[in-house]
Coordinates of N, CA and C in Angstrom, one line a residue:
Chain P
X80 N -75.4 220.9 63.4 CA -75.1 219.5 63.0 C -75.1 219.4 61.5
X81 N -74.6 218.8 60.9 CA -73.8 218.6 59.4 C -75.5 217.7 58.8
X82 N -76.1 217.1 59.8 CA -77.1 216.2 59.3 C -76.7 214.6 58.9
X83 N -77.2 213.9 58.3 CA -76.8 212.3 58.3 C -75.5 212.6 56.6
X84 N -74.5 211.9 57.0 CA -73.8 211.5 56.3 C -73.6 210.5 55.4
X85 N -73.2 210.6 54.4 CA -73.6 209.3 53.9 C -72.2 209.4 52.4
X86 N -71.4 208.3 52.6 CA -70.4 208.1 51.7 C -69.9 206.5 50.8
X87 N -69.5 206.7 49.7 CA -69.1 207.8 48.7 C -71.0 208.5 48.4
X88 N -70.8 209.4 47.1 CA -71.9 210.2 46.7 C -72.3 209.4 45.4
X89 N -71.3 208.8 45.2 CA -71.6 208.2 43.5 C -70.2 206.8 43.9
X90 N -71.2 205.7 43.3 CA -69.9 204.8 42.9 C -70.5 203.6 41.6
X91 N -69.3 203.5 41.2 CA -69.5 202.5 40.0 C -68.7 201.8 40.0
X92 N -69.1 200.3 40.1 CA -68.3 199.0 40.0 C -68.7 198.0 39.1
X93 N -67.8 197.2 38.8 CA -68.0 196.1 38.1 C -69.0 194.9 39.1
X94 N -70.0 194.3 38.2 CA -70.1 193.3 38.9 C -69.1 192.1 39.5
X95 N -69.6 191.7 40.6 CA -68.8 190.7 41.3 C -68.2 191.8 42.2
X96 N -67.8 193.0 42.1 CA -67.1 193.4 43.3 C -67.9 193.9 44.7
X97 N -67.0 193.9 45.3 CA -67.5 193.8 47.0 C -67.5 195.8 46.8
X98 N -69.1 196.1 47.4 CA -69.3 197.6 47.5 C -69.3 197.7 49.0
X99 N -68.9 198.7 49.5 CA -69.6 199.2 51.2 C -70.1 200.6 51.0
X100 N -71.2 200.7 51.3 CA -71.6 202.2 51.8 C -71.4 202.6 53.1
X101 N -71.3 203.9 53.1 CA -70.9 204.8 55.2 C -71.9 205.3 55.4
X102 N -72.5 205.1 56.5 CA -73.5 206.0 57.2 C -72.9 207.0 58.3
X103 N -73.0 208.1 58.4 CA -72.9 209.1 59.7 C -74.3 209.2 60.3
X104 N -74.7 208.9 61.1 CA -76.0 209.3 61.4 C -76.0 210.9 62.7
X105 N -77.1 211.0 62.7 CA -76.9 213.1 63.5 C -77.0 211.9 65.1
X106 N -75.5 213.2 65.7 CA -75.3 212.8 66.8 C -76.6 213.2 67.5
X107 N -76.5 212.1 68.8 CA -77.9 211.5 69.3 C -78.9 210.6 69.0
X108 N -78.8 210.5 67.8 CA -80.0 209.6 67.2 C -79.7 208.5 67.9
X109 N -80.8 207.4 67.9 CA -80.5 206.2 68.4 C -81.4 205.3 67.3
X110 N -81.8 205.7 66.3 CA -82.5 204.8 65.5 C -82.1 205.1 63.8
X111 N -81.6 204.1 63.2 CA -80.9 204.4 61.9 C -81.6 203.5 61.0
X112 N -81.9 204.0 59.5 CA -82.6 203.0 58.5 C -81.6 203.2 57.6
X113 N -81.8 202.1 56.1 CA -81.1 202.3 55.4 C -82.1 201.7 54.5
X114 N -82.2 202.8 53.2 CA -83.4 202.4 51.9 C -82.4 201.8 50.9
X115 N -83.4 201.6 50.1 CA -83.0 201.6 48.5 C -84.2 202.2 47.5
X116 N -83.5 203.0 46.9 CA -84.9 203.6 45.7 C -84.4 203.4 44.3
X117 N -85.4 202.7 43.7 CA -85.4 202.3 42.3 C -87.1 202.9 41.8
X118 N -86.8 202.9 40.4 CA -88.0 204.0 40.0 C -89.0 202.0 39.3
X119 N -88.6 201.3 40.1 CA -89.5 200.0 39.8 C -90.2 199.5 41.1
X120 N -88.9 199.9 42.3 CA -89.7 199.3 43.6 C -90.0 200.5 44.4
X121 N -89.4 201.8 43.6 CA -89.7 202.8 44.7 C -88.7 202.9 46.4
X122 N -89.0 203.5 47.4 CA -88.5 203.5 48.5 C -89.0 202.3 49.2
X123 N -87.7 201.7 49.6 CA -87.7 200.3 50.1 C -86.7 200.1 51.2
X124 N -87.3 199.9 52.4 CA -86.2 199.5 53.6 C -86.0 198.4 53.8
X125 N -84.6 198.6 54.1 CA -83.6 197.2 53.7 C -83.5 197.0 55.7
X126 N -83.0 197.8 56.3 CA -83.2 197.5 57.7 C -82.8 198.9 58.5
X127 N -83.3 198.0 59.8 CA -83.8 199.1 60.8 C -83.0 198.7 61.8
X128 N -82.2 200.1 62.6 CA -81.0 199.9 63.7 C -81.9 200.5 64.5
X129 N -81.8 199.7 66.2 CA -82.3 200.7 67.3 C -81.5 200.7 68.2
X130 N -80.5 201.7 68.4 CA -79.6 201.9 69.6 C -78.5 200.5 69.2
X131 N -78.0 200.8 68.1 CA -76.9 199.9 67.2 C -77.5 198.2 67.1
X132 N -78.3 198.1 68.1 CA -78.9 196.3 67.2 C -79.9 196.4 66.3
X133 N -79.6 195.1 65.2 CA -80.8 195.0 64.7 C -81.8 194.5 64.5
X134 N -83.3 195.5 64.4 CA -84.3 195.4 64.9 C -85.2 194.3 63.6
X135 N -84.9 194.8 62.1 CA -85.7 194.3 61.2 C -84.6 194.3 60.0
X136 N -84.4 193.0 59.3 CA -83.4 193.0 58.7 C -84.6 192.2 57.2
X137 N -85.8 192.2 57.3 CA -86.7 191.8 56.8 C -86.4 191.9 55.1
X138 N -86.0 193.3 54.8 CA -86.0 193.9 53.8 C -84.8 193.8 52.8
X139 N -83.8 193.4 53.7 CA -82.5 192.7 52.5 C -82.8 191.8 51.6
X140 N -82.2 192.1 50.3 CA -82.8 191.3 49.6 C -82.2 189.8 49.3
X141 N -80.8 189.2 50.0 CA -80.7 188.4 49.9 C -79.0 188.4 50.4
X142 N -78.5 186.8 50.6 CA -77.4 186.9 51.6 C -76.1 188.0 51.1
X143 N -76.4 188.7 50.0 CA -75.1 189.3 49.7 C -75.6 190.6 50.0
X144 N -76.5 191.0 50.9 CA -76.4 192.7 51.4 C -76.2 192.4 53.3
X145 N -75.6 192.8 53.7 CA -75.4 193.0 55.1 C -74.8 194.3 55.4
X146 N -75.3 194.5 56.7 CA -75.2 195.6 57.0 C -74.6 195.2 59.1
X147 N -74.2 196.6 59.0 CA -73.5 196.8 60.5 C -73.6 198.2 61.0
X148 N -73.7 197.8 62.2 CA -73.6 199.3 63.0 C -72.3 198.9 64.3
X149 N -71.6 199.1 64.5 CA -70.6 199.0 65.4 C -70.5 199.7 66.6
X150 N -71.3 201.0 66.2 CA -71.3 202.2 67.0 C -72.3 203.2 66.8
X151 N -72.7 204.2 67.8 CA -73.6 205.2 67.4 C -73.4 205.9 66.5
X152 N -72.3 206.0 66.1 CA -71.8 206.7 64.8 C -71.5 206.9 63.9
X153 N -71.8 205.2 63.6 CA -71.1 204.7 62.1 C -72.1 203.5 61.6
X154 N -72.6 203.5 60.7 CA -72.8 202.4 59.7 C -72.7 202.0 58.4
X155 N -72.6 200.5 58.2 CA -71.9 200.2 56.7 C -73.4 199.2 56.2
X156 N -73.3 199.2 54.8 CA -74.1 198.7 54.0 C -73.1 197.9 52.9
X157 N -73.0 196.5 53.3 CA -72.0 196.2 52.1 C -72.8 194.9 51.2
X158 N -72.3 194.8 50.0 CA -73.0 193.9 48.8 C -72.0 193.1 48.7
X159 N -71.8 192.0 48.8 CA -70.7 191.2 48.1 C -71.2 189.9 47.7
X160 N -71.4 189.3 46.4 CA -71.0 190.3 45.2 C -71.9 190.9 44.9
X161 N -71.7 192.3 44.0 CA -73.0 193.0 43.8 C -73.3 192.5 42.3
X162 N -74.3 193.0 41.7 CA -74.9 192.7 40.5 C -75.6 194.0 40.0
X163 N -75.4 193.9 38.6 CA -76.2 194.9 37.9 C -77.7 195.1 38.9
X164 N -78.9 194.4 39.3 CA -80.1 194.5 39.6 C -79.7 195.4 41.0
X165 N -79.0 195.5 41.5 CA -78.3 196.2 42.3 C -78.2 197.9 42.0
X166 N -78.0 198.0 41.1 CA -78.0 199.5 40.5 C -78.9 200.7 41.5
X167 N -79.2 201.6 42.1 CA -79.9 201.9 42.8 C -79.1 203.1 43.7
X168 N -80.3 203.7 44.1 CA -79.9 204.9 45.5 C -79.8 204.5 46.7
X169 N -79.2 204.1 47.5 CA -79.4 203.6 48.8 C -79.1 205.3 50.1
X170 N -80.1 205.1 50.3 CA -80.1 206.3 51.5 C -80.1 205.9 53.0
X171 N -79.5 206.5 53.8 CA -79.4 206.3 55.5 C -80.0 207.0 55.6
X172 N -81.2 206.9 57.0 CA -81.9 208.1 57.8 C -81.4 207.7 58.9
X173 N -81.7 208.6 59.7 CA -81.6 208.5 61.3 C -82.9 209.5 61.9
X174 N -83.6 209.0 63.2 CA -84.4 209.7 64.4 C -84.0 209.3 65.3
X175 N -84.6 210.7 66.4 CA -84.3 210.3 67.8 C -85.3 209.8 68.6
X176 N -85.1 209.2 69.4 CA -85.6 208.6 70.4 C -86.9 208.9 70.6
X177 N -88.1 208.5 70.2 CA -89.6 208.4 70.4 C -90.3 209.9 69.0
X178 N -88.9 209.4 67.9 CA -89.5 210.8 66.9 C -90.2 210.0 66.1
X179 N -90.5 210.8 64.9 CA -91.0 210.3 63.6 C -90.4 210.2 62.6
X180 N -89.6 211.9 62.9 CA -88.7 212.7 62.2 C -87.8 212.1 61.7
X181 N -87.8 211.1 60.5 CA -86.6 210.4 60.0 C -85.6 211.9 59.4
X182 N -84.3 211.7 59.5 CA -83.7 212.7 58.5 C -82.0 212.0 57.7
X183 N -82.7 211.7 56.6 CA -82.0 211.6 55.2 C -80.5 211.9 55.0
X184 N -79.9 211.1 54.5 CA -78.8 211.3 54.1 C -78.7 212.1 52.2
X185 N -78.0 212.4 51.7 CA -78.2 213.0 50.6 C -78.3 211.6 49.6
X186 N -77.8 210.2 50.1 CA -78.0 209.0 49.2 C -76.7 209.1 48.3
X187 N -76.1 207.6 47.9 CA -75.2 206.8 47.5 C -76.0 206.4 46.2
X188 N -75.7 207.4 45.0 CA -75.5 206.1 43.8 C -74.9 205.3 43.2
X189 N -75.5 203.9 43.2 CA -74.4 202.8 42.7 C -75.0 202.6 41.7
X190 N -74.1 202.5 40.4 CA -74.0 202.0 39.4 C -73.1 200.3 39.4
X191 N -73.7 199.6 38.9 CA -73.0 198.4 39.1 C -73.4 197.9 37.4
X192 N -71.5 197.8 36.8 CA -72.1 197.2 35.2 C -70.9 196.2 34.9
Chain M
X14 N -84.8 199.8 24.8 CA -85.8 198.8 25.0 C -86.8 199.9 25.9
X15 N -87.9 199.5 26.3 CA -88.6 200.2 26.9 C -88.4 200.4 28.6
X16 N -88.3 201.1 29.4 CA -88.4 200.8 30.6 C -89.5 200.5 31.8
X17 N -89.8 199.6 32.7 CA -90.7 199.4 32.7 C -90.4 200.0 34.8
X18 N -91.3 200.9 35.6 CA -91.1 201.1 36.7 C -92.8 201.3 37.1
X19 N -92.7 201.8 38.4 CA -93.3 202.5 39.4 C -94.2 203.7 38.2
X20 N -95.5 203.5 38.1 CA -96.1 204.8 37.5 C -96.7 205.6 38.4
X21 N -95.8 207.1 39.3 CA -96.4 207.7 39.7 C -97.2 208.6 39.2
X22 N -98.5 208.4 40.1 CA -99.2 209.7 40.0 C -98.9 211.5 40.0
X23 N -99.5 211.9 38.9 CA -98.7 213.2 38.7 C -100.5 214.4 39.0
X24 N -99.7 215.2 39.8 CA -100.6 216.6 40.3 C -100.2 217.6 39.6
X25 N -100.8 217.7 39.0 CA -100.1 219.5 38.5 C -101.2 220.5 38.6
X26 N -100.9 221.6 39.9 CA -102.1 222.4 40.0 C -101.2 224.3 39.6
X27 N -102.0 224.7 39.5 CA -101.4 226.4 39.4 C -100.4 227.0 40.8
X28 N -99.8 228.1 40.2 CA -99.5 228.4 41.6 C -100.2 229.0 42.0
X29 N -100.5 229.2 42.9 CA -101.5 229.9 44.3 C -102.6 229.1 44.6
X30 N -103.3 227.6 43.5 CA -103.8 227.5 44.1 C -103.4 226.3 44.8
X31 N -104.5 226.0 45.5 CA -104.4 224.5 46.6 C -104.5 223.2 46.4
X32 N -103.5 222.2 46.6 CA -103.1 220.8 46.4 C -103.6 219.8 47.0
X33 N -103.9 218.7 46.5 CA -104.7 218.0 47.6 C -104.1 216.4 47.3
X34 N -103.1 216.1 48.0 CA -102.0 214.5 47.7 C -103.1 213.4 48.5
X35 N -103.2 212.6 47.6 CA -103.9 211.1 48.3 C -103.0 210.1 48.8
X36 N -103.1 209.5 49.9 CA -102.9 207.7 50.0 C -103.4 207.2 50.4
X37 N -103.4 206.0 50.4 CA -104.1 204.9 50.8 C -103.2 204.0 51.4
X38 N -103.5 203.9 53.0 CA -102.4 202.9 53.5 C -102.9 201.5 53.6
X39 N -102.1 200.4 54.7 CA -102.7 198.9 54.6 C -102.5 198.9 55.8
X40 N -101.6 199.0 56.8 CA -101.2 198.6 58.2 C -102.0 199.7 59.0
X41 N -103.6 199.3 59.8 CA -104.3 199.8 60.5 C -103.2 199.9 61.8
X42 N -102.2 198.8 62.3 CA -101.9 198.8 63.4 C -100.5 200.2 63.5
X43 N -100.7 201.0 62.7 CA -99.4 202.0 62.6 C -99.9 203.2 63.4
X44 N -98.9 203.3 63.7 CA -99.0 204.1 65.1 C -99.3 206.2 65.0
X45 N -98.1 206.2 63.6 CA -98.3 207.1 63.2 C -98.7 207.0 61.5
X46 N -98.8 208.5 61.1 CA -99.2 208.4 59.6 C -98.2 209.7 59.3
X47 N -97.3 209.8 58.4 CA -96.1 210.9 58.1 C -96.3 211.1 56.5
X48 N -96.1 212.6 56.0 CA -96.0 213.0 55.0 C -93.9 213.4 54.6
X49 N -93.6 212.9 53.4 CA -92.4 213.9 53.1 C -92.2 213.8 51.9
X50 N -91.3 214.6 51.6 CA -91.2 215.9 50.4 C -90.2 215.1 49.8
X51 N -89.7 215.0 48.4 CA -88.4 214.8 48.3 C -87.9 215.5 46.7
X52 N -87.6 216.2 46.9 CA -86.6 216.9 45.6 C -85.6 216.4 44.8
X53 N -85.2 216.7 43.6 CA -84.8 215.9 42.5 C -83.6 216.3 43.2
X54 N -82.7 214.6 43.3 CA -81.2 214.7 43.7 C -81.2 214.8 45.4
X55 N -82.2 214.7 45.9 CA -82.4 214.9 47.4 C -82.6 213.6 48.2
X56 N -82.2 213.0 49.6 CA -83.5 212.2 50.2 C -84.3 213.1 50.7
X57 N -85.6 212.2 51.2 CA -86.9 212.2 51.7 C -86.4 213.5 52.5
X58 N -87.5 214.5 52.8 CA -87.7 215.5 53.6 C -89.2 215.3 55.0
X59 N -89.0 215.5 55.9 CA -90.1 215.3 56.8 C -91.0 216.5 56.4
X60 N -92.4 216.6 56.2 CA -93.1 217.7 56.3 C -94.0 217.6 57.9
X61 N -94.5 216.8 57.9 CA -95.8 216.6 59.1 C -96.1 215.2 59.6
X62 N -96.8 215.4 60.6 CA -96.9 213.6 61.2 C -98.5 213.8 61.6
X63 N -99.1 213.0 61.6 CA -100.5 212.6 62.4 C -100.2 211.4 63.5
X64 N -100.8 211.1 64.8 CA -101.4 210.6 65.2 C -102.1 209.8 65.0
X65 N -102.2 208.2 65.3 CA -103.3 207.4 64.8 C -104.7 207.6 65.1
X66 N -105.0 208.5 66.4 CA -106.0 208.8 67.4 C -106.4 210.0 66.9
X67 N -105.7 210.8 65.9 CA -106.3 212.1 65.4 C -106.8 211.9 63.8
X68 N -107.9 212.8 63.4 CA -108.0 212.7 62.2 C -107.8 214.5 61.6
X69 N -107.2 215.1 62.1 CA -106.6 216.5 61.3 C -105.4 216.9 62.8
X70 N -104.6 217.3 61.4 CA -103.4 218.1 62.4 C -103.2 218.8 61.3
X71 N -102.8 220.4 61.7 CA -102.5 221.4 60.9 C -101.0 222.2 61.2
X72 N -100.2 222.3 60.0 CA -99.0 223.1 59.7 C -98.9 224.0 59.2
X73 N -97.4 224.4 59.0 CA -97.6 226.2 58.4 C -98.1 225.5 56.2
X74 N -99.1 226.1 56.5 CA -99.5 225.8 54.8 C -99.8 224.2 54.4
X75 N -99.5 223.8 55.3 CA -99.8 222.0 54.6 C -101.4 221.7 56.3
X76 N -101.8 221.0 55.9 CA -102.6 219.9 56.7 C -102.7 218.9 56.2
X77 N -102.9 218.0 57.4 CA -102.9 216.1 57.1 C -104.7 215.8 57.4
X78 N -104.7 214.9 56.6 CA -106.3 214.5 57.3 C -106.2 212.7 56.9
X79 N -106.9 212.2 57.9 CA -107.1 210.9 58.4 C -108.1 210.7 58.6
X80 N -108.0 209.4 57.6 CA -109.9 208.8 57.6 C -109.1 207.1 57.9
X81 N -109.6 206.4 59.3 CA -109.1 205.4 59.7 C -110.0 204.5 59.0
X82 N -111.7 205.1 58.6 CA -112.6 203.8 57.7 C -112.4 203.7 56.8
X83 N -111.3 203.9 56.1 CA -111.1 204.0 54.6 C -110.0 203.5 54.3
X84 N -109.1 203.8 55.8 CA -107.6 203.9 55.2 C -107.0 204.7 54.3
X85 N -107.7 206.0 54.3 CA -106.9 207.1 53.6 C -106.7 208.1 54.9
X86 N -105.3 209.1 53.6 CA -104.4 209.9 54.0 C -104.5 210.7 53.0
X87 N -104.7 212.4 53.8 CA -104.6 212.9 52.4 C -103.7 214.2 53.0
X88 N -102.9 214.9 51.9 CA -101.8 216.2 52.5 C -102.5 217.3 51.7
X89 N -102.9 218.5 52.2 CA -103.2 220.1 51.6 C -102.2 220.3 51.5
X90 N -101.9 221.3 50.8 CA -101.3 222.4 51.0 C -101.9 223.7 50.4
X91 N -101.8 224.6 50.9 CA -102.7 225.6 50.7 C -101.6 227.0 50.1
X92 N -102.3 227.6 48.6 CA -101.5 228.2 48.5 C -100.2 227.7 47.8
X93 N -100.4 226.8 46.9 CA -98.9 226.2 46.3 C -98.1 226.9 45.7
X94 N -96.6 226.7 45.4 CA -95.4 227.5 45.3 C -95.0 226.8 44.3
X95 N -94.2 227.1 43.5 CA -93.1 226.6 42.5 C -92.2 225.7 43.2
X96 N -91.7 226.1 44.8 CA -90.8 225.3 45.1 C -91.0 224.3 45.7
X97 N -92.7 224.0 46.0 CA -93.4 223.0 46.6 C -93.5 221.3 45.4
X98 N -93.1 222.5 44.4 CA -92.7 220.9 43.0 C -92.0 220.2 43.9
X99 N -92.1 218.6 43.7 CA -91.5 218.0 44.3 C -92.3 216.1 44.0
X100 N -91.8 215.0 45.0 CA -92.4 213.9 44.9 C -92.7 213.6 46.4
X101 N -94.0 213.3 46.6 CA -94.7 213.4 47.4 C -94.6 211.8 48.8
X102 N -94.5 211.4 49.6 CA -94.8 210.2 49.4 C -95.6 210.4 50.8
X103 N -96.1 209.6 51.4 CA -96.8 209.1 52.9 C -96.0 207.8 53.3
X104 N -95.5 207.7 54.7 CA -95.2 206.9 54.8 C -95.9 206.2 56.4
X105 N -95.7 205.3 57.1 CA -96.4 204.6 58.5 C -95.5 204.0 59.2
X106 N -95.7 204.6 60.4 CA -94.7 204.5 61.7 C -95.3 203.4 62.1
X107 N -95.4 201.6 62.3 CA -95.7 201.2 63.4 C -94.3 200.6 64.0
X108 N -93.7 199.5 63.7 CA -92.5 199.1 64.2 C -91.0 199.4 63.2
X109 N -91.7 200.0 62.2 CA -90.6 200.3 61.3 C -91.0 201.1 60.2
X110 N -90.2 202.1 59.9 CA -90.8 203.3 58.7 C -90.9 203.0 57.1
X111 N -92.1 202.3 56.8 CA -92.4 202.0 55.8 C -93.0 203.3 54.4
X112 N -92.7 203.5 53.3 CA -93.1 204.5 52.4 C -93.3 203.9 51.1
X113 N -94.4 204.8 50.9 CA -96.0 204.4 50.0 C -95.4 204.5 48.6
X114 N -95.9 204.4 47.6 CA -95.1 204.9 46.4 C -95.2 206.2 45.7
X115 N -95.7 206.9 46.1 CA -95.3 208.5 46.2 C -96.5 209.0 45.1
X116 N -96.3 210.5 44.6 CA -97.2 211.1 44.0 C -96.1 212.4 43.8
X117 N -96.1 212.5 42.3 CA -95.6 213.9 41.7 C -96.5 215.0 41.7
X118 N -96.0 216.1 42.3 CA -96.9 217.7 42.6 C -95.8 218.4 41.4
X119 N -96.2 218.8 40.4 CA -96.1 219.9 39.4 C -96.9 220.9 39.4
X120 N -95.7 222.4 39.4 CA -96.6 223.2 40.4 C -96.5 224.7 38.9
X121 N -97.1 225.1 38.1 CA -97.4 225.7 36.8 C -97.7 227.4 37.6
X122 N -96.2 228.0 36.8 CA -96.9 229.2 36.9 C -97.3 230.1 36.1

């Protein structure tokens, strides 16, 4: 298996534009997170997928981050509009079913200026 | 201007010898207690997991130890490597995988 996917690798936008991140998660998984790491708030989950619904959306930071899972195989993380404080790594993990074993995507940096 | 973040804690032991990573968690009700690794340009890496019901579980070169009156977590590793440099974190399994704010291992040879 290729491991969790995670696309683009790098993106830089203007503020005000609409961003989406892609998640692949490892076939099988049934449980999917998506962070954000800043060297102020550290690793921070934004929300938690269990068998594509969502379980804890606690961690978004406000109505312009939403996220989707459609399917076991795909998830999006989109900002609209984003903002410079937005700047950050946002990473996908995925585990299976009664693991611990989160495993990482290589992470999305956004630059937003 | 200055920047102002997260000050992690920095470990810097020799190579060969043995490391010893602290945390301190807050959610008694977590089910598990998990160590991982993460390298510059990397995500998080899984190293080991504990049990809430256990207070030592051992790996190849690392052990976890669990003190539930304290609320500490602490990771060994025995025998450290150059390539064991890295940022450290612990994180807690109860209904959702939460992570600590980490600890830098600089590893001097």
């Amino acid at each position: 298996d290729a491991g969790v996917i995670q696309s683009p690798r790098h993106e830089v936008t203007e503020m005000g534009q609409e961003v989406t991140l892609r998640c692949k998660p490892i076939s099988g998984h049934n449980s999917l997170f998506w962070y954000r790491q800043t060297m102020m708030r550290g690793l921070e989950l934004l929300i938690y997928f269990n068998n594509n619904v969502p379980i804890d959306d606690s961690g978004m930071p406000e109505d312009r981050f939403s996220a989707k899972m459609p399917n076991a195989s795909f998830s999006t993380l989109k900002i609209q509009p984003s903002e410079p404080r937005d700047s950050a790594v946002y990473f996908c993990a995925s585990s299976g079913q009664g693991s611990t074993e989160a495993f990482f995507g290589q992470g999305t940096r956004l630059t937003v200026v | 201007g200055e920047s102002v973040g997260l000050h992690l804690p920095t470990l810097s032991v020799q190579e060969g010898d043995n490391s010893i990573i602290n945390c301190a968690y807050s959610n008694s009700a977590s089910d598990y207690f998990i160590w991982y690794k993460q390298e510059s340009g990397k995500g998080p890496q899984f190293i080991i997991d504990i049990r809430s019901n256990m207070d030592k579980r051992q790996g190849q070169r690392v052990t976890v130890l669990l003190n539930k009156t304290v609320k500490h977590l602490s990771l060994q590793i025995a025998a450290t490597q150059p390539g064991d440099s890295a940022v450290y974190f612990c994180a807690e399994w109860g209904n959702k995988l939460v992570f600590g704010a980490g600890t830098i291992l600089r590893v001097k040879s």
